[in-house]
């Protein structure tokens, strides 16, 4: 049983560009959350998707958007990249509306130059 | 903002118990205490969670005080592979929820 998978592993972009990160949840999980982790800090919640809709959102600008597909996989899009967007982007999945723990993927390391 | 307070770092000798404290004095009645850890360059890994009773699984034990304002994660026999950042989180367990991480405790297990 594959866990949470993310692609790509690493990515280098230039300031002002746009980027799309992808996540496939653990089998049986229908809720996907995205987090941004800057170097030396804890993960910061970006947003959560359930039933193809954004259910909760953290304190991130509209440049950060997402999508969830019918197969529960998800994308994170970031427009007009800033140097400060350089971070590890983590995806976590869980069975929706339950007490179960979230399973995290290995993350995508984004570097903005 | 994170609702928990943890020491920034701790040391533990290999083979000894590691006791990681967490203060969550503003915890609500419907909030659970969750512990995750993050080994360098990997995604966080779930360890254990509890509401008010002490909990134990194959990885660790969780001791929650009677007033629920603090808790302790216990790794009974720490190994070098337990060196990681440990996050204590409080959140509602069910329904739409988001996990707010603080800075965590960096645990160093030394030989």
PDB file of C-alpha atoms in Angstrom:
ATOM      1  CA  UNK A   1       0.000   0.000   0.000  1.00  0.00           C
ATOM      2  CA  UNK A   2       1.650   3.182  -1.177  1.00  0.00           C
ATOM      3  CA  UNK A   3       1.633   6.060   1.232  1.00  0.00           C
ATOM      4  CA  UNK A   4       1.325   9.706   0.271  1.00  0.00           C
ATOM      5  CA  UNK A   5       3.342  10.509  -2.823  1.00  0.00           C
ATOM      6  CA  UNK A   6       4.416  13.913  -4.092  1.00  0.00           C
ATOM      7  CA  UNK A   7       5.997  15.144  -7.296  1.00  0.00           C
ATOM      8  CA  UNK A   8       8.380  16.497  -8.186  1.00  0.00           C
ATOM      9  CA  UNK A   9      10.941  15.909  -5.433  1.00  0.00           C
ATOM     10  CA  UNK A  10      12.875  19.078  -6.150  1.00  0.00           C
ATOM     11  CA  UNK A  11      12.111  22.114  -8.257  1.00  0.00           C
ATOM     12  CA  UNK A  12      13.946  25.316  -9.120  1.00  0.00           C
ATOM     13  CA  UNK A  13      11.981  28.304 -10.398  1.00  0.00           C
ATOM     14  CA  UNK A  14      12.660  31.939 -11.126  1.00  0.00           C
ATOM     15  CA  UNK A  15      10.984  34.808  -9.315  1.00  0.00           C
ATOM     16  CA  UNK A  16       7.678  35.717 -10.994  1.00  0.00           C
ATOM     17  CA  UNK A  17       7.094  32.272 -12.473  1.00  0.00           C
ATOM     18  CA  UNK A  18       4.267  29.892 -11.632  1.00  0.00           C
ATOM     19  CA  UNK A  19       4.579  26.384 -10.215  1.00  0.00           C
ATOM     20  CA  UNK A  20       2.322  23.346  -9.800  1.00  0.00           C
ATOM     21  CA  UNK A  21       3.004  20.661  -7.208  1.00  0.00           C
ATOM     22  CA  UNK A  22       1.187  17.340  -7.123  1.00  0.00           C
ATOM     23  CA  UNK A  23       0.050  14.965  -4.410  1.00  0.00           C
ATOM     24  CA  UNK A  24      -1.514  11.514  -4.388  1.00  0.00           C
ATOM     25  CA  UNK A  25      -3.099  10.592  -1.058  1.00  0.00           C
ATOM     26  CA  UNK A  26      -2.761   7.323   0.768  1.00  0.00           C
ATOM     27  CA  UNK A  27      -5.186   4.677  -0.433  1.00  0.00           C
ATOM     28  CA  UNK A  28      -8.567   5.108   1.232  1.00  0.00           C
ATOM     29  CA  UNK A  29      -7.960   8.752   2.173  1.00  0.00           C
ATOM     30  CA  UNK A  30     -10.160  11.469   0.691  1.00  0.00           C
ATOM     31  CA  UNK A  31      -8.897  14.598   2.471  1.00  0.00           C
ATOM     32  CA  UNK A  32      -5.722  16.383   1.429  1.00  0.00           C
ATOM     33  CA  UNK A  33      -3.970  19.212   3.232  1.00  0.00           C
ATOM     34  CA  UNK A  34      -1.002  21.278   2.100  1.00  0.00           C
ATOM     35  CA  UNK A  35       1.711  22.784   4.283  1.00  0.00           C
ATOM     36  CA  UNK A  36       4.676  25.064   3.701  1.00  0.00           C
ATOM     37  CA  UNK A  37       7.808  24.490   5.767  1.00  0.00           C
ATOM     38  CA  UNK A  38      10.540  27.080   5.680  1.00  0.00           C
ATOM     39  CA  UNK A  39      14.016  26.045   6.750  1.00  0.00           C
ATOM     40  CA  UNK A  40      14.253  25.596  10.522  1.00  0.00           C
ATOM     41  CA  UNK A  41      10.548  26.137  11.144  1.00  0.00           C
ATOM     42  CA  UNK A  42       7.524  23.946  11.684  1.00  0.00           C
ATOM     43  CA  UNK A  43       5.078  23.298   8.829  1.00  0.00           C
ATOM     44  CA  UNK A  44       2.528  26.044   8.220  1.00  0.00           C
ATOM     45  CA  UNK A  45      -0.992  25.089   7.109  1.00  0.00           C
ATOM     46  CA  UNK A  46      -1.936  26.395   3.645  1.00  0.00           C
ATOM     47  CA  UNK A  47      -5.323  24.793   2.931  1.00  0.00           C
ATOM     48  CA  UNK A  48      -7.320  21.590   3.013  1.00  0.00           C
ATOM     49  CA  UNK A  49      -9.411  19.906   0.320  1.00  0.00           C
ATOM     50  CA  UNK A  50     -12.302  17.540   0.823  1.00  0.00           C
ATOM     51  CA  UNK A  51     -14.881  16.486  -1.745  1.00  0.00           C
ATOM     52  CA  UNK A  52     -13.067  18.600  -4.339  1.00  0.00           C
ATOM     53  CA  UNK A  53     -13.627  21.803  -2.386  1.00  0.00           C
ATOM     54  CA  UNK A  54     -11.346  23.978  -0.284  1.00  0.00           C
ATOM     55  CA  UNK A  55     -12.623  23.510   3.267  1.00  0.00           C
ATOM     56  CA  UNK A  56     -10.151  25.453   5.376  1.00  0.00           C
ATOM     57  CA  UNK A  57      -7.408  27.940   4.624  1.00  0.00           C
ATOM     58  CA  UNK A  58      -4.459  29.283   6.537  1.00  0.00           C
ATOM     59  CA  UNK A  59      -2.938  32.757   6.308  1.00  0.00           C
ATOM     60  CA  UNK A  60      -1.638  32.522   2.759  1.00  0.00           C
ATOM     61  CA  UNK A  61      -2.301  34.971  -0.090  1.00  0.00           C
ATOM     62  CA  UNK A  62      -4.461  34.228  -3.102  1.00  0.00           C
ATOM     63  CA  UNK A  63      -1.314  33.454  -5.080  1.00  0.00           C
ATOM     64  CA  UNK A  64      -1.616  30.049  -3.458  1.00  0.00           C
ATOM     65  CA  UNK A  65      -4.435  28.010  -4.947  1.00  0.00           C
ATOM     66  CA  UNK A  66      -5.292  24.372  -5.207  1.00  0.00           C
ATOM     67  CA  UNK A  67      -7.455  21.743  -6.714  1.00  0.00           C
ATOM     68  CA  UNK A  68      -8.668  18.277  -5.810  1.00  0.00           C
ATOM     69  CA  UNK A  69      -9.607  15.756  -8.459  1.00  0.00           C
ATOM     70  CA  UNK A  70     -12.317  13.071  -8.325  1.00  0.00           C
ATOM     71  CA  UNK A  71      -9.662  10.445  -7.529  1.00  0.00           C
ATOM     72  CA  UNK A  72      -8.736  12.556  -4.437  1.00  0.00           C
ATOM     73  CA  UNK A  73      -5.330  13.592  -5.776  1.00  0.00           C
ATOM     74  CA  UNK A  74      -4.503  17.250  -5.433  1.00  0.00           C
ATOM     75  CA  UNK A  75      -2.455  20.072  -6.892  1.00  0.00           C
ATOM     76  CA  UNK A  76      -0.969  23.141  -5.271  1.00  0.00           C
ATOM     77  CA  UNK A  77      -0.425  26.137  -7.555  1.00  0.00           C
ATOM     78  CA  UNK A  78       1.652  29.154  -6.666  1.00  0.00           C
ATOM     79  CA  UNK A  79       1.627  32.186  -8.961  1.00  0.00           C
ATOM     80  CA  UNK A  80       4.048  35.102  -9.172  1.00  0.00           C
ATOM     81  CA  UNK A  81       6.706  33.312  -7.165  1.00  0.00           C
ATOM     82  CA  UNK A  82       8.682  35.270  -4.589  1.00  0.00           C
ATOM     83  CA  UNK A  83      12.053  34.414  -3.099  1.00  0.00           C
ATOM     84  CA  UNK A  84      10.229  33.863   0.196  1.00  0.00           C
ATOM     85  CA  UNK A  85       8.226  31.025  -1.332  1.00  0.00           C
ATOM     86  CA  UNK A  86      11.332  28.848  -1.222  1.00  0.00           C
ATOM     87  CA  UNK A  87      10.426  26.028   1.148  1.00  0.00           C
ATOM     88  CA  UNK A  88       9.536  22.381   1.548  1.00  0.00           C
ATOM     89  CA  UNK A  89       5.907  21.860   0.520  1.00  0.00           C
ATOM     90  CA  UNK A  90       4.230  18.987   2.317  1.00  0.00           C
ATOM     91  CA  UNK A  91       1.045  17.185   1.451  1.00  0.00           C
ATOM     92  CA  UNK A  92      -0.879  15.234   4.072  1.00  0.00           C
ATOM     93  CA  UNK A  93      -3.875  12.956   3.659  1.00  0.00           C
ATOM     94  CA  UNK A  94      -6.450  11.519   6.017  1.00  0.00           C
ATOM     95  CA  UNK A  95      -9.864   9.889   5.929  1.00  0.00           C
ATOM     96  CA  UNK A  96     -12.185  12.883   6.037  1.00  0.00           C
ATOM     97  CA  UNK A  97     -14.062  13.897   9.148  1.00  0.00           C
ATOM     98  CA  UNK A  98     -12.471  11.272  11.377  1.00  0.00           C
ATOM     99  CA  UNK A  99     -10.176  11.107  14.337  1.00  0.00           C
ATOM    100  CA  UNK A 100      -7.445   9.463  12.326  1.00  0.00           C
ATOM    101  CA  UNK A 101      -3.994  10.902  12.056  1.00  0.00           C
ATOM    102  CA  UNK A 102      -2.714  12.630   8.966  1.00  0.00           C
ATOM    103  CA  UNK A 103      -0.122  10.871   6.860  1.00  0.00           C
ATOM    104  CA  UNK A 104       2.487  13.148   5.338  1.00  0.00           C
ATOM    105  CA  UNK A 105       4.316  12.778   2.067  1.00  0.00           C
ATOM    106  CA  UNK A 106       8.066  13.348   1.671  1.00  0.00           C
ATOM    107  CA  UNK A 107       7.543  16.857   0.336  1.00  0.00           C
ATOM    108  CA  UNK A 108       8.633  18.894  -2.663  1.00  0.00           C
ATOM    109  CA  UNK A 109      11.626  21.166  -2.161  1.00  0.00           C
ATOM    110  CA  UNK A 110      10.976  24.414  -4.079  1.00  0.00           C
ATOM    111  CA  UNK A 111      13.806  26.861  -4.622  1.00  0.00           C
ATOM    112  CA  UNK A 112      13.010  30.287  -6.078  1.00  0.00           C
ATOM    113  CA  UNK A 113      15.964  32.208  -7.492  1.00  0.00           C
TER     114      UNK A 113
ATOM    115  CA  UNK B   1      -0.631  30.634  16.358  1.00  0.00           C
ATOM    116  CA  UNK B   2       0.472  27.378  17.895  1.00  0.00           C
ATOM    117  CA  UNK B   3      -1.356  26.532  21.090  1.00  0.00           C
ATOM    118  CA  UNK B   4       1.532  24.602  22.607  1.00  0.00           C
ATOM    119  CA  UNK B   5       4.867  25.369  24.242  1.00  0.00           C
ATOM    120  CA  UNK B   6       7.815  22.985  24.012  1.00  0.00           C
ATOM    121  CA  UNK B   7      11.499  23.251  24.937  1.00  0.00           C
ATOM    122  CA  UNK B   8      13.587  23.980  21.828  1.00  0.00           C
ATOM    123  CA  UNK B   9      15.976  21.077  22.344  1.00  0.00           C
ATOM    124  CA  UNK B  10      16.726  18.089  24.565  1.00  0.00           C
ATOM    125  CA  UNK B  11      19.411  15.428  24.833  1.00  0.00           C
ATOM    126  CA  UNK B  12      18.934  11.773  25.708  1.00  0.00           C
ATOM    127  CA  UNK B  13      21.345   8.872  26.073  1.00  0.00           C
ATOM    128  CA  UNK B  14      20.767   5.904  23.809  1.00  0.00           C
ATOM    129  CA  UNK B  15      18.783   3.176  25.566  1.00  0.00           C
ATOM    130  CA  UNK B  16      17.328   5.547  28.136  1.00  0.00           C
ATOM    131  CA  UNK B  17      13.791   6.889  28.201  1.00  0.00           C
ATOM    132  CA  UNK B  18      13.226  10.216  26.474  1.00  0.00           C
ATOM    133  CA  UNK B  19      10.572  12.359  28.155  1.00  0.00           C
ATOM    134  CA  UNK B  20       9.397  15.263  26.009  1.00  0.00           C
ATOM    135  CA  UNK B  21       7.163  17.815  27.768  1.00  0.00           C
ATOM    136  CA  UNK B  22       4.472  19.993  26.237  1.00  0.00           C
ATOM    137  CA  UNK B  23       2.350  22.764  27.747  1.00  0.00           C
ATOM    138  CA  UNK B  24      -1.104  23.425  26.315  1.00  0.00           C
ATOM    139  CA  UNK B  25      -2.802  25.475  29.013  1.00  0.00           C
ATOM    140  CA  UNK B  26      -5.524  26.845  26.688  1.00  0.00           C
ATOM    141  CA  UNK B  27      -6.669  23.476  25.387  1.00  0.00           C
ATOM    142  CA  UNK B  28     -10.415  23.188  24.819  1.00  0.00           C
ATOM    143  CA  UNK B  29     -12.566  20.309  25.931  1.00  0.00           C
ATOM    144  CA  UNK B  30     -12.954  18.921  22.427  1.00  0.00           C
ATOM    145  CA  UNK B  31      -9.290  19.205  21.454  1.00  0.00           C
ATOM    146  CA  UNK B  32      -6.954  16.258  21.307  1.00  0.00           C
ATOM    147  CA  UNK B  33      -3.209  16.221  21.911  1.00  0.00           C
ATOM    148  CA  UNK B  34      -1.265  14.878  18.931  1.00  0.00           C
ATOM    149  CA  UNK B  35       2.435  14.160  18.626  1.00  0.00           C
ATOM    150  CA  UNK B  36       4.359  14.014  15.358  1.00  0.00           C
ATOM    151  CA  UNK B  37       8.050  13.796  14.642  1.00  0.00           C
ATOM    152  CA  UNK B  38      10.098  14.871  11.671  1.00  0.00           C
ATOM    153  CA  UNK B  39      13.366  13.251  10.850  1.00  0.00           C
ATOM    154  CA  UNK B  40      15.672  15.423   8.777  1.00  0.00           C
ATOM    155  CA  UNK B  41      14.433  16.033   5.225  1.00  0.00           C
ATOM    156  CA  UNK B  42      11.369  13.808   5.630  1.00  0.00           C
ATOM    157  CA  UNK B  43       7.672  14.547   6.105  1.00  0.00           C
ATOM    158  CA  UNK B  44       6.285  14.547   9.653  1.00  0.00           C
ATOM    159  CA  UNK B  45       5.343  11.139  11.040  1.00  0.00           C
ATOM    160  CA  UNK B  46       2.377  10.552  13.319  1.00  0.00           C
ATOM    161  CA  UNK B  47       3.307   9.090  16.706  1.00  0.00           C
ATOM    162  CA  UNK B  48       0.316   9.088  19.032  1.00  0.00           C
ATOM    163  CA  UNK B  49      -2.697  11.096  20.158  1.00  0.00           C
ATOM    164  CA  UNK B  50      -5.016  11.274  23.155  1.00  0.00           C
ATOM    165  CA  UNK B  51      -7.882  13.190  24.697  1.00  0.00           C
ATOM    166  CA  UNK B  52      -7.573  12.774  28.452  1.00  0.00           C
ATOM    167  CA  UNK B  53      -6.509   9.215  29.174  1.00  0.00           C
ATOM    168  CA  UNK B  54      -2.944   8.027  28.933  1.00  0.00           C
ATOM    169  CA  UNK B  55      -2.205   6.235  25.692  1.00  0.00           C
ATOM    170  CA  UNK B  56       0.428   3.729  24.596  1.00  0.00           C
ATOM    171  CA  UNK B  57       1.313   2.238  21.236  1.00  0.00           C
ATOM    172  CA  UNK B  58       4.301   0.485  19.739  1.00  0.00           C
ATOM    173  CA  UNK B  59       6.195   3.733  19.345  1.00  0.00           C
ATOM    174  CA  UNK B  60       5.556   5.702  22.513  1.00  0.00           C
ATOM    175  CA  UNK B  61       3.428   6.536  25.524  1.00  0.00           C
ATOM    176  CA  UNK B  62       1.466   9.722  26.064  1.00  0.00           C
ATOM    177  CA  UNK B  63       0.823  10.967  29.573  1.00  0.00           C
ATOM    178  CA  UNK B  64      -1.775  13.758  29.883  1.00  0.00           C
ATOM    179  CA  UNK B  65      -2.212  15.567  33.204  1.00  0.00           C
ATOM    180  CA  UNK B  66      -5.597  15.454  34.866  1.00  0.00           C
ATOM    181  CA  UNK B  67      -6.285  19.128  34.104  1.00  0.00           C
ATOM    182  CA  UNK B  68      -5.134  18.487  30.494  1.00  0.00           C
ATOM    183  CA  UNK B  69      -2.919  21.568  30.543  1.00  0.00           C
ATOM    184  CA  UNK B  70       0.237  19.621  29.840  1.00  0.00           C
ATOM    185  CA  UNK B  71       1.433  16.287  28.517  1.00  0.00           C
ATOM    186  CA  UNK B  72       4.571  14.217  28.167  1.00  0.00           C
ATOM    187  CA  UNK B  73       5.617  11.995  25.295  1.00  0.00           C
ATOM    188  CA  UNK B  74       7.738   9.073  26.434  1.00  0.00           C
ATOM    189  CA  UNK B  75      10.029   7.097  24.148  1.00  0.00           C
ATOM    190  CA  UNK B  76      10.850   4.168  26.462  1.00  0.00           C
ATOM    191  CA  UNK B  77      14.189   3.131  24.975  1.00  0.00           C
ATOM    192  CA  UNK B  78      15.529   5.856  22.734  1.00  0.00           C
ATOM    193  CA  UNK B  79      17.745   4.891  19.797  1.00  0.00           C
ATOM    194  CA  UNK B  80      19.915   7.014  17.522  1.00  0.00           C
ATOM    195  CA  UNK B  81      17.159   6.806  14.906  1.00  0.00           C
ATOM    196  CA  UNK B  82      14.829   8.679  17.264  1.00  0.00           C
ATOM    197  CA  UNK B  83      16.868  11.853  16.744  1.00  0.00           C
ATOM    198  CA  UNK B  84      14.299  14.208  15.220  1.00  0.00           C
ATOM    199  CA  UNK B  85      12.135  17.268  15.801  1.00  0.00           C
ATOM    200  CA  UNK B  86       9.081  16.365  17.874  1.00  0.00           C
ATOM    201  CA  UNK B  87       5.914  18.417  17.518  1.00  0.00           C
ATOM    202  CA  UNK B  88       3.136  18.590  20.082  1.00  0.00           C
ATOM    203  CA  UNK B  89      -0.153  19.792  18.589  1.00  0.00           C
ATOM    204  CA  UNK B  90      -3.647  20.321  19.910  1.00  0.00           C
ATOM    205  CA  UNK B  91      -6.586  20.244  17.568  1.00  0.00           C
ATOM    206  CA  UNK B  92     -10.134  19.104  17.151  1.00  0.00           C
ATOM    207  CA  UNK B  93     -10.043  15.484  16.087  1.00  0.00           C
ATOM    208  CA  UNK B  94     -13.060  15.258  13.845  1.00  0.00           C
ATOM    209  CA  UNK B  95     -14.645  17.433  11.236  1.00  0.00           C
ATOM    210  CA  UNK B  96     -12.815  20.047   9.231  1.00  0.00           C
ATOM    211  CA  UNK B  97      -9.617  20.688  11.080  1.00  0.00           C
ATOM    212  CA  UNK B  98      -6.176  22.009  10.416  1.00  0.00           C
ATOM    213  CA  UNK B  99      -2.951  21.131  12.109  1.00  0.00           C
ATOM    214  CA  UNK B 100      -0.998  24.080  13.485  1.00  0.00           C
ATOM    215  CA  UNK B 101       2.615  23.235  14.158  1.00  0.00           C
ATOM    216  CA  UNK B 102       4.859  25.127  16.531  1.00  0.00           C
ATOM    217  CA  UNK B 103       8.649  25.040  16.476  1.00  0.00           C
ATOM    218  CA  UNK B 104       8.832  21.652  18.208  1.00  0.00           C
ATOM    219  CA  UNK B 105      11.578  20.081  20.326  1.00  0.00           C
ATOM    220  CA  UNK B 106      14.766  18.928  18.659  1.00  0.00           C
ATOM    221  CA  UNK B 107      15.714  15.671  20.378  1.00  0.00           C
ATOM    222  CA  UNK B 108      19.320  14.519  20.142  1.00  0.00           C
ATOM    223  CA  UNK B 109      19.894  10.883  21.089  1.00  0.00           C
ATOM    224  CA  UNK B 110      23.559  10.316  21.872  1.00  0.00           C
ATOM    225  CA  UNK B 111      25.500   7.067  21.960  1.00  0.00           C
TER     226      UNK B 111
END
